[in-house]
Every structure is written in structure tokens, then in C-alpha cells.
Short mmCIF file of C-alpha atoms and ligand atoms in Angstrom, two decimals:
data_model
loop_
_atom_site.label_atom_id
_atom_site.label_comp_id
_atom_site.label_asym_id
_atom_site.label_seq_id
_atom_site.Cartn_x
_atom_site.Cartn_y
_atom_site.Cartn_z
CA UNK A 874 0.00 0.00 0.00
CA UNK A 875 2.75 2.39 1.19
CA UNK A 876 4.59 1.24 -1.31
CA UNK A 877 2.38 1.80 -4.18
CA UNK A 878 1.96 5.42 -2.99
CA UNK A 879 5.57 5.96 -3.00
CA UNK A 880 5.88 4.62 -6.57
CA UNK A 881 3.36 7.14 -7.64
CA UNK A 882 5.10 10.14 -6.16
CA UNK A 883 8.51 9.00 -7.48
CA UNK A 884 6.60 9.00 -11.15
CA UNK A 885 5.34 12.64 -10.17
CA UNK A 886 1.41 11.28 -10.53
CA UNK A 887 0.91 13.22 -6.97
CA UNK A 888 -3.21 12.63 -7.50
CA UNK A 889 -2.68 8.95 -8.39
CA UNK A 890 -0.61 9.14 -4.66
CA UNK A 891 -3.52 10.10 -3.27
CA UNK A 892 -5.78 7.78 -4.55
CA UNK A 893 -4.05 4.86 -3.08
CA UNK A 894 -4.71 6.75 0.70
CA UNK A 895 -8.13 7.61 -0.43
CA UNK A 896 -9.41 4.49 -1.71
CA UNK A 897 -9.08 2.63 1.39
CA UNK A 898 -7.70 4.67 4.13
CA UNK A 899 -8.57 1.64 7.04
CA UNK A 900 -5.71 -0.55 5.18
CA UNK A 901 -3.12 1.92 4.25
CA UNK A 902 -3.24 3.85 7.96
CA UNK A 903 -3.40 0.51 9.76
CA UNK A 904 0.23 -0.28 8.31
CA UNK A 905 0.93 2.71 9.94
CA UNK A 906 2.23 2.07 13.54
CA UNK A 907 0.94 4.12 16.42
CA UNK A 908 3.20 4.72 19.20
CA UNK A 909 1.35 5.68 22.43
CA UNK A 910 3.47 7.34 25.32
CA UNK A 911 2.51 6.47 28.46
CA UNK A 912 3.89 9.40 31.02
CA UNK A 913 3.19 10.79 34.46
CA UNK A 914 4.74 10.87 37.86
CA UNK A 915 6.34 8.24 39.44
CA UNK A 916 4.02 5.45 41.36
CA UNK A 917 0.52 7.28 39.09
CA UNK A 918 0.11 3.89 38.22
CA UNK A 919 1.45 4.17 34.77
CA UNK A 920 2.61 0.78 34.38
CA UNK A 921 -0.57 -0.55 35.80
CA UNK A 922 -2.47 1.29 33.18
CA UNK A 923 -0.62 -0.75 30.60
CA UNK A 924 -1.72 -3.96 32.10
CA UNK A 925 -4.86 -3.26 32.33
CA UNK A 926 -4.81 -2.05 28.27
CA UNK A 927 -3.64 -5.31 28.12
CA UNK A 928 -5.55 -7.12 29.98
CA UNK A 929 -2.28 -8.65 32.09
CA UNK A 930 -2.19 -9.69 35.64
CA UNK A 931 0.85 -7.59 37.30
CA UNK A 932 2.12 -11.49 38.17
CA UNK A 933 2.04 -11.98 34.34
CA UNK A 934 5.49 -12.63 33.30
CA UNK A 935 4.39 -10.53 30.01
CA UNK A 936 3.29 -7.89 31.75
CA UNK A 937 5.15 -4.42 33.36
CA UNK A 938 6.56 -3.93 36.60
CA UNK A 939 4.88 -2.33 39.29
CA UNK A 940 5.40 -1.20 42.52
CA UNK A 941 5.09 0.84 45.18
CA UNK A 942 9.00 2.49 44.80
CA UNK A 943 10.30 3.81 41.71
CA UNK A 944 9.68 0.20 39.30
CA UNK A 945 10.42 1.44 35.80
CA UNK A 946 13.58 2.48 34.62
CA UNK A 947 13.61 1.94 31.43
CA UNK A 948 11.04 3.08 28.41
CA UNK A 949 9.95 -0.18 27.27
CA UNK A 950 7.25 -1.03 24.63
CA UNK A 951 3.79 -3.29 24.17
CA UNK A 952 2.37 -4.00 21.76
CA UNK A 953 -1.73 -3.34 21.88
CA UNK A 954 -2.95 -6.82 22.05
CA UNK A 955 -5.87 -5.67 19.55
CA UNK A 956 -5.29 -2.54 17.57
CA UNK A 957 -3.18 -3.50 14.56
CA UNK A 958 0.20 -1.63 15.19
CA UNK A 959 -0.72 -0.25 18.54
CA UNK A 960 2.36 0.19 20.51
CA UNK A 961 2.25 1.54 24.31
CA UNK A 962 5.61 2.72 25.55
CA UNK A 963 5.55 2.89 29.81
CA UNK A 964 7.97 5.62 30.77
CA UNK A 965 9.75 5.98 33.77
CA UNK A 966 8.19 8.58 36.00
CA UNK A 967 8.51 12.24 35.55
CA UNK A 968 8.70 15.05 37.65
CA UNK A 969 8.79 15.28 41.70
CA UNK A 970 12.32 15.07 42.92
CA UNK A 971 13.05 12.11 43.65
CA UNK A 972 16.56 9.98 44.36
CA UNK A 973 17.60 8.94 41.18
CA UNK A 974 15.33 11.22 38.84
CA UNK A 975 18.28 12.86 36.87
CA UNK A 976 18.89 9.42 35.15
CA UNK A 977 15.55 8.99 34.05
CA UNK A 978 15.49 12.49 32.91
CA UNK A 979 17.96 12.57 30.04
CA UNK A 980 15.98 9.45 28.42
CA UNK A 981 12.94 10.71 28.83
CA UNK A 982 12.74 12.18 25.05
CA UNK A 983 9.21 12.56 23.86
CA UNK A 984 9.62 13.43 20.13
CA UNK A 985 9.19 9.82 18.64
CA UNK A 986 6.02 9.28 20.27
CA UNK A 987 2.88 9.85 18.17
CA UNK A 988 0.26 10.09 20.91
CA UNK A 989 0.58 10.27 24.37
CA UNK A 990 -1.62 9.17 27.64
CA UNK A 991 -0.86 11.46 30.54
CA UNK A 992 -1.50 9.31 33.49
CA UNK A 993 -2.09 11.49 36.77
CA UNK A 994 -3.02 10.18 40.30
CA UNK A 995 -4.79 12.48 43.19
CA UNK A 996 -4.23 16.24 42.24
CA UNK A 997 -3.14 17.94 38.54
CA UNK A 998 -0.15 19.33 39.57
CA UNK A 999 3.27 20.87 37.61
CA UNK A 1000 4.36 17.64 35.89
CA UNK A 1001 1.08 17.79 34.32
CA UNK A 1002 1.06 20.93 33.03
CA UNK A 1003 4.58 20.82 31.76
CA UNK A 1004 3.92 17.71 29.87
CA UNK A 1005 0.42 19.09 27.93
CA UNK A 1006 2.65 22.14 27.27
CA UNK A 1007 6.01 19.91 26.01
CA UNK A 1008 2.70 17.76 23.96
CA UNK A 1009 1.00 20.49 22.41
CA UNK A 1010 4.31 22.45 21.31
CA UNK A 1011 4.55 19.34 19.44
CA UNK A 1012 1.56 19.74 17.62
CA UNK A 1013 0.48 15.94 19.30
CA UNK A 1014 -2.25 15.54 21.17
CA UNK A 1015 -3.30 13.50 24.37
CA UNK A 1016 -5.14 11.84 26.62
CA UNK A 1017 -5.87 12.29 30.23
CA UNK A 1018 -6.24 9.51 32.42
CA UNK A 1019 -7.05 9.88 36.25
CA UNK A 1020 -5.90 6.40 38.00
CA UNK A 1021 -6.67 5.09 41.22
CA UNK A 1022 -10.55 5.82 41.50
CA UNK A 1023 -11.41 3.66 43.80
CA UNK A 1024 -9.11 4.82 46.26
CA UNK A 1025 -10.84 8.40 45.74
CA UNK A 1026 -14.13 6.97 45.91
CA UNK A 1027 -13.47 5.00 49.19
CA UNK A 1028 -11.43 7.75 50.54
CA UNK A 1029 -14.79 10.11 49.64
CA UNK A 1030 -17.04 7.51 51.73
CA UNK A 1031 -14.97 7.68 54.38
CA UNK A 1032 -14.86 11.42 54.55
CA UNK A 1033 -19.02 11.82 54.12
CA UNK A 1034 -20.56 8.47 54.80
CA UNK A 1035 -23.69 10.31 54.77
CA UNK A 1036 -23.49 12.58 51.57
CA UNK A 1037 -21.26 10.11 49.34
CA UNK A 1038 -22.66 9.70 45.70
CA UNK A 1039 -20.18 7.50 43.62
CA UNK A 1040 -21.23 9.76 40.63
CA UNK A 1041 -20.55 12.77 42.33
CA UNK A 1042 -17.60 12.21 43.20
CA UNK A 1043 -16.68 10.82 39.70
CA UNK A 1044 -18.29 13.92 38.22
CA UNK A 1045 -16.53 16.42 40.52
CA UNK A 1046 -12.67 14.85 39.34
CA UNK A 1047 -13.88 14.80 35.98
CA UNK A 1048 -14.64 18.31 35.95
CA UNK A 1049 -11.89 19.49 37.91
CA UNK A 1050 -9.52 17.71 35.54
CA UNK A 1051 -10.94 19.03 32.74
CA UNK A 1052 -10.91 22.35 33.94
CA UNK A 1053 -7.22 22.28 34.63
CA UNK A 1054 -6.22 20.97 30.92
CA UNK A 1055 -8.74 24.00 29.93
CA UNK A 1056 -6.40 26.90 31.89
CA UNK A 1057 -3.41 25.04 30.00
CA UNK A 1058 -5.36 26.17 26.92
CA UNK A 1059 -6.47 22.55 26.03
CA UNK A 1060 -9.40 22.62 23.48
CA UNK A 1061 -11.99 19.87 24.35
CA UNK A 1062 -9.42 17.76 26.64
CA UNK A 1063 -10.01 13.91 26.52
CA UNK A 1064 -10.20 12.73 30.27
CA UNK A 1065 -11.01 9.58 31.54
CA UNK A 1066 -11.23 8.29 35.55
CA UNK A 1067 -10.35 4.96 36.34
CA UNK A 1068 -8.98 2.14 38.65
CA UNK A 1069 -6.58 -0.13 37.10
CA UNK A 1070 -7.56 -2.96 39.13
CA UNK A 1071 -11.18 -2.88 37.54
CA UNK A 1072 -10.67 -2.30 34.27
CA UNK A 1073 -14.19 -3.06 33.18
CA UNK A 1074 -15.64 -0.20 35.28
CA UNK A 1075 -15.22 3.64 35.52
CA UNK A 1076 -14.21 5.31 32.24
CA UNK A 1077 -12.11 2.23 30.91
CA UNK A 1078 -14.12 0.64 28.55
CA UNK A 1079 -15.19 4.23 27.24
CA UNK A 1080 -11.58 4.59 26.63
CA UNK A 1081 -11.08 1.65 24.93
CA UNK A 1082 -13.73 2.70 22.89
CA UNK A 1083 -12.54 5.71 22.39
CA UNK A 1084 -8.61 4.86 21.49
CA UNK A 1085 -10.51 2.29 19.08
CA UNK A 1086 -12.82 4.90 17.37
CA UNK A 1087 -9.99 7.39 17.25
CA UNK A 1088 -7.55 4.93 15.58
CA UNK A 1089 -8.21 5.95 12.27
CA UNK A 1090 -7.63 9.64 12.85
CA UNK A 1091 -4.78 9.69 15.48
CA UNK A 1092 -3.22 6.88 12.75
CA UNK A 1093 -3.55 9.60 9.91
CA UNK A 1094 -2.15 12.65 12.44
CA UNK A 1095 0.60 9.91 13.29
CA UNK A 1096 1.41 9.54 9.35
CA UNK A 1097 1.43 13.14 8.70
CA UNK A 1098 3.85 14.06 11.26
CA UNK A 1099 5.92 10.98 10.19
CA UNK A 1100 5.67 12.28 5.98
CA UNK A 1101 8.72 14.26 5.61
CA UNK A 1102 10.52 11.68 6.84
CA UNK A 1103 8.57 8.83 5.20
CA UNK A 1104 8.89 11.04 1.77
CA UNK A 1105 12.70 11.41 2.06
CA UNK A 1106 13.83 8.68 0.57
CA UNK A 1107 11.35 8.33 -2.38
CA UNK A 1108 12.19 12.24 -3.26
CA UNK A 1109 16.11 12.01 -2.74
CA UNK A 1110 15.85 8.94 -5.38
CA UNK A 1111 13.32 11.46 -7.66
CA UNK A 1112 15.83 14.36 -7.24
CA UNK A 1113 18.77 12.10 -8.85
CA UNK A 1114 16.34 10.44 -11.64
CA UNK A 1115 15.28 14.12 -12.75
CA UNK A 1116 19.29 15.49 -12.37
CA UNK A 1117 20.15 12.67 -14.39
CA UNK A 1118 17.02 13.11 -16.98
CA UNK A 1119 17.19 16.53 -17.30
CA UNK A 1120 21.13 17.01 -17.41
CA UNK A 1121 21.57 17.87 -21.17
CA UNK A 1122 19.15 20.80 -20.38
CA UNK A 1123 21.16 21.63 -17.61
CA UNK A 1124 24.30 21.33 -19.19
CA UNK A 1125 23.19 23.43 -21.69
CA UNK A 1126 21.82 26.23 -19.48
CA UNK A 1127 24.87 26.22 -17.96
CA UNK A 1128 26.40 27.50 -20.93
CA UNK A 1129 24.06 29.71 -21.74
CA UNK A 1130 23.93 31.40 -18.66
CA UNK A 1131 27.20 31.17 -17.65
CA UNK A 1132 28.26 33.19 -20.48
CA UNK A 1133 27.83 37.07 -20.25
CA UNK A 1134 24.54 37.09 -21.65
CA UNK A 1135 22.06 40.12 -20.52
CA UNK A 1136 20.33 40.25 -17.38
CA UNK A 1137 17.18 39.26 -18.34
CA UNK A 1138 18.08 35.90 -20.28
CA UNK A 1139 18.71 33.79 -17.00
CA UNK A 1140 15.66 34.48 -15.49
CA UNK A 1141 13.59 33.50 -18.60
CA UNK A 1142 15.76 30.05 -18.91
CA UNK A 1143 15.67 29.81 -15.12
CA UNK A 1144 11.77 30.02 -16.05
CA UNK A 1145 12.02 27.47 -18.47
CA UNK A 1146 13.89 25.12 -16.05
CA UNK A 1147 11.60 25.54 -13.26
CA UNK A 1148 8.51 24.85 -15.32
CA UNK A 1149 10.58 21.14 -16.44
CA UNK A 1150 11.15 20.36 -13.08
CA UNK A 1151 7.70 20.96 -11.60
CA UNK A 1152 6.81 19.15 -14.69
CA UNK A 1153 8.78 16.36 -13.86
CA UNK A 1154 7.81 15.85 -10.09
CA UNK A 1155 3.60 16.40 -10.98
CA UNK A 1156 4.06 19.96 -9.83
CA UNK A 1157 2.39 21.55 -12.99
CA UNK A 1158 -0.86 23.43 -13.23
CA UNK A 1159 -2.72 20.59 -14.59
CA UNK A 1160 -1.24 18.07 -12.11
CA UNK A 1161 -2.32 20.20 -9.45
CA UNK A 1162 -5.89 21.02 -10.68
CA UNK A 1163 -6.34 17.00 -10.91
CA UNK A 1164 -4.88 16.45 -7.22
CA UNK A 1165 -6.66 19.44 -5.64
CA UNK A 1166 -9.58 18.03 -7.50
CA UNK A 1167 -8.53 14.64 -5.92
CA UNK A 1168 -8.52 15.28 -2.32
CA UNK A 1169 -11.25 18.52 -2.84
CA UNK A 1170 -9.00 21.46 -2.42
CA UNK A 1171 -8.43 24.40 -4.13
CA UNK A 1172 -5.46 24.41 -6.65
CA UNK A 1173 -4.51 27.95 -4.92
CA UNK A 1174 -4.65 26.10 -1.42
CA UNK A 1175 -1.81 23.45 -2.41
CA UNK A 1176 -0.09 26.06 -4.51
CA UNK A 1177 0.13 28.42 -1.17
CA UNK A 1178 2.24 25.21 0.24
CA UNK A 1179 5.31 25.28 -2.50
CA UNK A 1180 8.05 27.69 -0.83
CA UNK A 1181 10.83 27.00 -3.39
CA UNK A 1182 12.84 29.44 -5.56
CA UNK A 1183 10.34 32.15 -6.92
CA UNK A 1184 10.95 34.70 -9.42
CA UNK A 1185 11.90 37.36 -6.57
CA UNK A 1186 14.77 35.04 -5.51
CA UNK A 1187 15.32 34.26 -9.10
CA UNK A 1188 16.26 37.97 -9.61
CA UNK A 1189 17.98 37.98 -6.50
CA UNK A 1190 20.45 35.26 -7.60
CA UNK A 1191 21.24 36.90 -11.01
CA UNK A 1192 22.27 40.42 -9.22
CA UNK A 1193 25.87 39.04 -9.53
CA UNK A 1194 25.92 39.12 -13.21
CA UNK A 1195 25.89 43.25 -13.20
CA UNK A 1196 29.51 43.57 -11.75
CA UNK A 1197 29.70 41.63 -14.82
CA UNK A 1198 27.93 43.42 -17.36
CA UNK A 1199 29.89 46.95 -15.75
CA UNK A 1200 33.21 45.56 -16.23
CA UNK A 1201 32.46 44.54 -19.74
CA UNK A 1202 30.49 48.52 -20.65
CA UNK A 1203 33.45 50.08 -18.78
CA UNK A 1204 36.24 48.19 -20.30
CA UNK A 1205 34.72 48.82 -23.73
CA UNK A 1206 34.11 52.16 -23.24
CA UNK A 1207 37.46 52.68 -22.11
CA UNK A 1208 39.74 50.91 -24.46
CA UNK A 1209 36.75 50.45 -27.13
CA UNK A 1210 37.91 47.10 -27.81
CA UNK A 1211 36.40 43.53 -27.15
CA UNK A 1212 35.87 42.88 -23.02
CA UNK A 1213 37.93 40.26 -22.60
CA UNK A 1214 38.38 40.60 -18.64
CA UNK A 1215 34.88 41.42 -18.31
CA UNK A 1216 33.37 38.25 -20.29
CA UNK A 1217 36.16 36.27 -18.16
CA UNK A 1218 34.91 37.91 -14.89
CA UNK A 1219 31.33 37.63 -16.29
CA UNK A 1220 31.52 34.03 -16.77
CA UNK A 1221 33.23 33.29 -13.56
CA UNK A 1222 30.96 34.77 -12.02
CA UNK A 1223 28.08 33.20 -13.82
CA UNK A 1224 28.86 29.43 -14.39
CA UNK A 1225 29.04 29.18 -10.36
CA UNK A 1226 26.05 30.62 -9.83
CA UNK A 1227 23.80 29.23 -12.41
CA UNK A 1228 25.29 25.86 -11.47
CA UNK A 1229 23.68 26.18 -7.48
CA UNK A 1230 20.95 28.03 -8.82
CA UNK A 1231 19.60 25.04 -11.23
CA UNK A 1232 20.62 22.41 -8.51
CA UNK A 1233 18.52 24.56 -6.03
CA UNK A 1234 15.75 24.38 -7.99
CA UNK A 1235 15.29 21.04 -8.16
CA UNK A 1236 15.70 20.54 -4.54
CA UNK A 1237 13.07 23.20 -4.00
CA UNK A 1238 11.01 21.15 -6.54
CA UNK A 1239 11.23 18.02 -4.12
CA UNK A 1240 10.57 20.04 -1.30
CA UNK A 1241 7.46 21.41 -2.62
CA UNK A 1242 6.63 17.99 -3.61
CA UNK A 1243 6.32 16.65 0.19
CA UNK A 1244 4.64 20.21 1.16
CA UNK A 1245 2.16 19.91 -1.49
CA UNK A 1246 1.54 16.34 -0.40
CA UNK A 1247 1.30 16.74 3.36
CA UNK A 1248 -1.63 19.90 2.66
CA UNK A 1249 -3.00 17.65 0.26
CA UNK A 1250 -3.60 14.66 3.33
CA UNK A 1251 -4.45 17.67 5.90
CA UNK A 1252 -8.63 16.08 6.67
CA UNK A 1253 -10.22 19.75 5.84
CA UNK A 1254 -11.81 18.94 2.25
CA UNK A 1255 -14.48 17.24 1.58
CA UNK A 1256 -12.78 14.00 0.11
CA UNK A 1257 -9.86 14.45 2.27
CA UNK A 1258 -9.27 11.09 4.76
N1 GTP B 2745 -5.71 1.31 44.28
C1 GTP B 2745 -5.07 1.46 43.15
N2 GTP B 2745 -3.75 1.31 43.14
C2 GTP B 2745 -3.10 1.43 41.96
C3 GTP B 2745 -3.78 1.76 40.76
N3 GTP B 2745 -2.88 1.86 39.76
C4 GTP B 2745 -1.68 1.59 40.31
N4 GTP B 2745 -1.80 1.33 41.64
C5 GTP B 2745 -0.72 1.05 42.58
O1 GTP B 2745 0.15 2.16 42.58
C6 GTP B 2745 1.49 1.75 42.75
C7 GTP B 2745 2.32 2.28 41.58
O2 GTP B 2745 1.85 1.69 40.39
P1 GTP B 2745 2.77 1.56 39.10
O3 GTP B 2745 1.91 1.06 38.01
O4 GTP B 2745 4.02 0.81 39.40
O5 GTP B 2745 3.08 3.09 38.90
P2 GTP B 2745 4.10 3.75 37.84
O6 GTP B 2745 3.54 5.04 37.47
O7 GTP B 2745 4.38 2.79 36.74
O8 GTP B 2745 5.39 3.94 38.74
P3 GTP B 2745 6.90 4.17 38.26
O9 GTP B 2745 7.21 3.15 37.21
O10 GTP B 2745 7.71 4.00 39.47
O11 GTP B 2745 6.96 5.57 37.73
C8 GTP B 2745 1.48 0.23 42.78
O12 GTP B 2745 1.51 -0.19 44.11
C9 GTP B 2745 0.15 -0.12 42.16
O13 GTP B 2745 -0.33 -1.34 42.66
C10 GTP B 2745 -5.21 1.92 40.82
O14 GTP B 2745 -5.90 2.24 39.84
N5 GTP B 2745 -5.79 1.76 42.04
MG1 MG B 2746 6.09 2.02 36.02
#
């Protein structure tokens, strides 16, 4: 599947990419692993959590350490026993001085993750906030689980015998959770409340049912955030196929404009050579117009994406050539003879610059190429996944 979609964009038939993701987005996103973060304080019952996901005993040999001291050390994955390419990573704890925390510190590196399940006993505090901040400035999102209900519930009882309503008390955690995400400037924040021992009660099976309905869409946020990287390779390969294609037009505009032509000539060839390598990597007018009309976007929305070498930068890059052009008027104005020194220093100047300029632009073509592609999979039009 992936691979089909990566043969299309190395052929520059960009809408043809997109058909493979559109046609049957379930498939092509499940291949797409998911790799869930579980983080929090130390002893929130983080590790716990995962055993419950998994439905593991914390005497299973398969499943993760707990304990009442610091347990985990180490970030270690498991796999969802379910969800296709569900992986849940348990993290050491976080925050709170305690012995030892430097070590865990300097592996605790956040940036591979995908999605993330803040796990927070008793009170929001710090930690929390620092880790929906350190989440969100990665453009990642998150959910919020609240362990260890039934210690709040029986610790609630205990308090007011007389007053205590299990769903009160559920409500009132909910909403004070909620309403610290909120103040962290957390749209609509996912929280859920629930005991680890009983993991068919409280929120759980909501968020089970809830990591299951999202799978699709936190699978397709997980793939975009992956698609420079994914594209890399595939466009690296393109950039050398259209070097090597296009090189006798190269070679040729390198003699062109690396002799002291006037000023104007390189940026209509540069033009030219732009227009072949868009052409080449499905970054033409029409190509667009059929992949806008592919994924139901506007032509002028995907076009907005492409950042490479305009005409602006264009003009920018032939400045050089005028020291040029004034050696060559003074020299012949001077001695009235042929400008030998300034065609020399005109063509020094030139065949340099034309040569970074033309390799530029087909880098910039590649670039725009994974740009293009990653507004293209943004879910905002109509037939977008
Ligand atoms: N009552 C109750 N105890 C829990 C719950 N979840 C975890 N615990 C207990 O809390 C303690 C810490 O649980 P862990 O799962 O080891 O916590 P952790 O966050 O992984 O701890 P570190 O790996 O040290 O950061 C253990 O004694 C668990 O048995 C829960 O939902 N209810
Ligand atoms: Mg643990």
C-alpha cells in the first residue's frame, strides 16, 4: 500500500498518490504504527495502566513492573494486544524530585512518540502541566487519564458516609480535571477516571472505545507528522532520476547562462527550467488542478504550500551578473575594444552561480513535492481522509 503510494510520487502522478490513501484509508493507515506514550509521575500507576490495556495480571510474566518504589527504569514497549500496530511505551516517572530522577530524565525524550496518555493520580499538579505544554508544542495531542478511582471513591465515603454519591464524586474529578487541561489552553481535553484494578468499570471501557474509534484519525495525524521523513527517501531517489534526466538541459543552461549574456536571459531560462522540473515531479498546473480536484482542495490552497525558488529570488540570484555586465560597458568604453576581462569575470561569475541556482531548484522542486503532499492529506476537504 505504502509502497504503491511511494511509486506514484517518485513518477510525479501526486493525485494517483492520493488515490491509493483515499481508496481505502482503514488498510493503508493501519500499516501505519501508532506509538502511544505512556507518562506521568512516578508510582501514578502508569505501568498498571498498561496492564490493564492489556488485559495482564501484574504477576504476568508478560506484563510491566509495578510497585510501590520507583519500578520502571527503562522506556519499554507493548504492543496493543488488539489494535493492529498499537504500541504503548511505559515511561519511567517524571517530575517530583526524587533519588535517582536525573537518570531517568535525560531518556525521557518525547519526540518519537505519536500520541501520548498522561497518566495522573490524586491532584493535577506541575508535571502535568509541563507535559500538555512539552505535547501540544509538538503539535500531538493526548489523553488524560485519572488512575486510582477507587481509592478516591473509598477515601470520599470515608470522609461523608452520609453525603457520598459515587457519581458525584466521579463527576466532581472529571470536571476538575478538565478544567485544569482547559487553563493550559487545552481545546476539548479527553479525560477519563479509572482504577486499574477494575478495568471493566469507571471510564475504561469508554476509553477503549474511544482509542478504538480514534484509531483511524490519530493513525492519519501519526502519518502526517511521520511524511517528511517517510517522503525522504522516495524524493532524494526522484531528485537524482530528474538530475540525471534533465542534465543535457542543464548542461546546456549552464552555458548559456554562464556566459555574459544580458540580465534578463537567466531568469527567462531559469523560467524554463523551473517549469521542467515541476513538470517532472507532478508539480504543474494541470497536475495540481487534478490532485486538488482529488482530495477537494483548491489548486490555490496546495499552490500556497510550495516555498521553493520564486521569481523574486530568481532575480535575486542573477544580481551578480551586473559587476559583470559593468566591467564589460566600462572596459569597452574605455579601451573600445572587445571585453575580454569582463566576459572572463562575467563568466566566472556566472557558471558558479547558475550551477547552485539550477541544482537549487530542483531541490526546492522536491521540497514542494512533500509540502504539497502533506496539505493535500491535511482532513479539511471534503474527500480528504
Ligand atoms: N488502588 C489502586 N492502586 C493502583 C492503581 N494503579 C496503580 N496502583 C498502585 O500504585 C502503585 C504504583 O503503580 P505503578 O503502576 O508501578 O506506577 P508507575 O507510574 O508505573 O510507577 P513508576 O514506574 O515507578 O513511575 C502500585 O503499588 C500499584 O499497585 C489503581 O488504579 N488503584
Ligand atoms: Mg512504572
Amino acid at each position: 500500500m505504502v509502497e504503491d503510494f511511494e511509486v506514484a510520487i517518485s513518477q510525479g502522478q501526486l493525485a494517483d498518490s492520493m488515490s491509493h490513501v483515499l481508496a481505502k484509508p482503514l488498510p493503508f493507515f493501519n500499516s501505519t504504527p501508532l506509538h502511544i506514550a505512556v507518562v506521568g509521575e512516578p508510582g501514578s500507576g502508569k505501568s498498571s495502566f498498561i496492564n490493564a490495556m492489556l488485559g495482564l495480571r501484574a504477576n504476568d510474566p508478560r506484563a510491566a513492573a509495578t510497585g510501590i518504589q520507583m519500578t520502571t527504569v527503562q522506556v519499554k514497549d507493548y504492543p496493543h494486544p488488539t489494535l493492529p500496530q498499537v504500541i504503548l511505551w511505559d515511561h519511567p516517572g517524571r517530575g517530583m524530585a526524587t533519588f535517582g530522577e536525573d537518570k531517568f530524565e535525560k531518556k525521557d525524550d518525547l519526540t518519537h512518540f505519536d500520541f501520548f496518555v498522561i497518566v495522573g493520580s490524586q491532584r493535577f499538579r506541575s508535571t502535568h502541566s509541563d507535559l500538555v505544554r512539552e505535547i501540544q508544542d509538538m503539535g500531538k495531542s493526548f489523553y488524560f487519564v485519572r488512575t486510582k478511582a477507587d481509592l478516591d471513591l473509598s477515601a470520599a465515603k470515608r470522609q461523608q458516609p452520609s453525603d457520598y454519591s459515587e457519581k458525584k464524586v466521579l463527576l466532581h474529578i472529571q470536571e476538575d480535571c478538565k478544567e485544569c487541561l482547559v487553563r493550559e489552553g487545552v481545546r476539548d481535553p479527553q479525560v477519563f477516571i479509572v482504577s486499574n484494578w477494575e478495568a471493566d468499570c469507571f471510564d475504561f471501557p469508554l476509553l477503549q472505545e474511544t482509542l478504538k474509534n480514534d484509531l483511524l484519525r490519530l493513525k492519519r495525524q501519526a502519518f502526517l507528522l511521520r511524511f517528511p521523513s517517510i517522503c525522504l527517501p522516495t524524493l532524494e531517489k526522484k531528485k537524482t532520476t530528474v538530475k540525471e534526466k534533465i542534465w543535457t538541459r542543464r548542461l546546456c543552461l549552464l552555458i548559456a547562462l554562464g556566459s555574459p549574456v544580458p540580465f534578463l536571459l537567466p531568469i527567462f531560462l531559469f523560467r524554463k527550467f523551473r517549469s521542467w522540473c515541476f513538470l517532472d515531479f507532478g508539480l504543474d498546473d494541470p497536475s495540481l488542478a487534478a490532485l486538488a480536484q482529488r482530495v477537494g482542495k483548491t489548486s490555490t490552497a496546495l499552490k500556497a504550500a510550495m516555498q521553493s525558488l520564486g521569481m523574486f529570488s530568481a532575480i535575486l540570484w542573477v544580481l551578480p551578473d551586473l559587476v559583470g555586465l559593468s566591467v564589460m560597458a566600462y572596459e569597452y568604453h574605455r579601451w573600445e575594444h572587445f571585453p575580454i576581462f569582463g566576459c572572463l569575470l562575467s563568466g566566472g561569475i556566472s557558471l558558479p552561480r547558475t550551477y547552485f541556482m539550477l541544482q537549487k531548484c530542483i531541490s526546492g522542486a522536491a521540497d514542494d513535492t512533500q509540502r504539497v503532499l502533506s496539505k493535500a492529506l491535511e482532513a479539511e476537504g471534503k474527500k480528504s481522509i
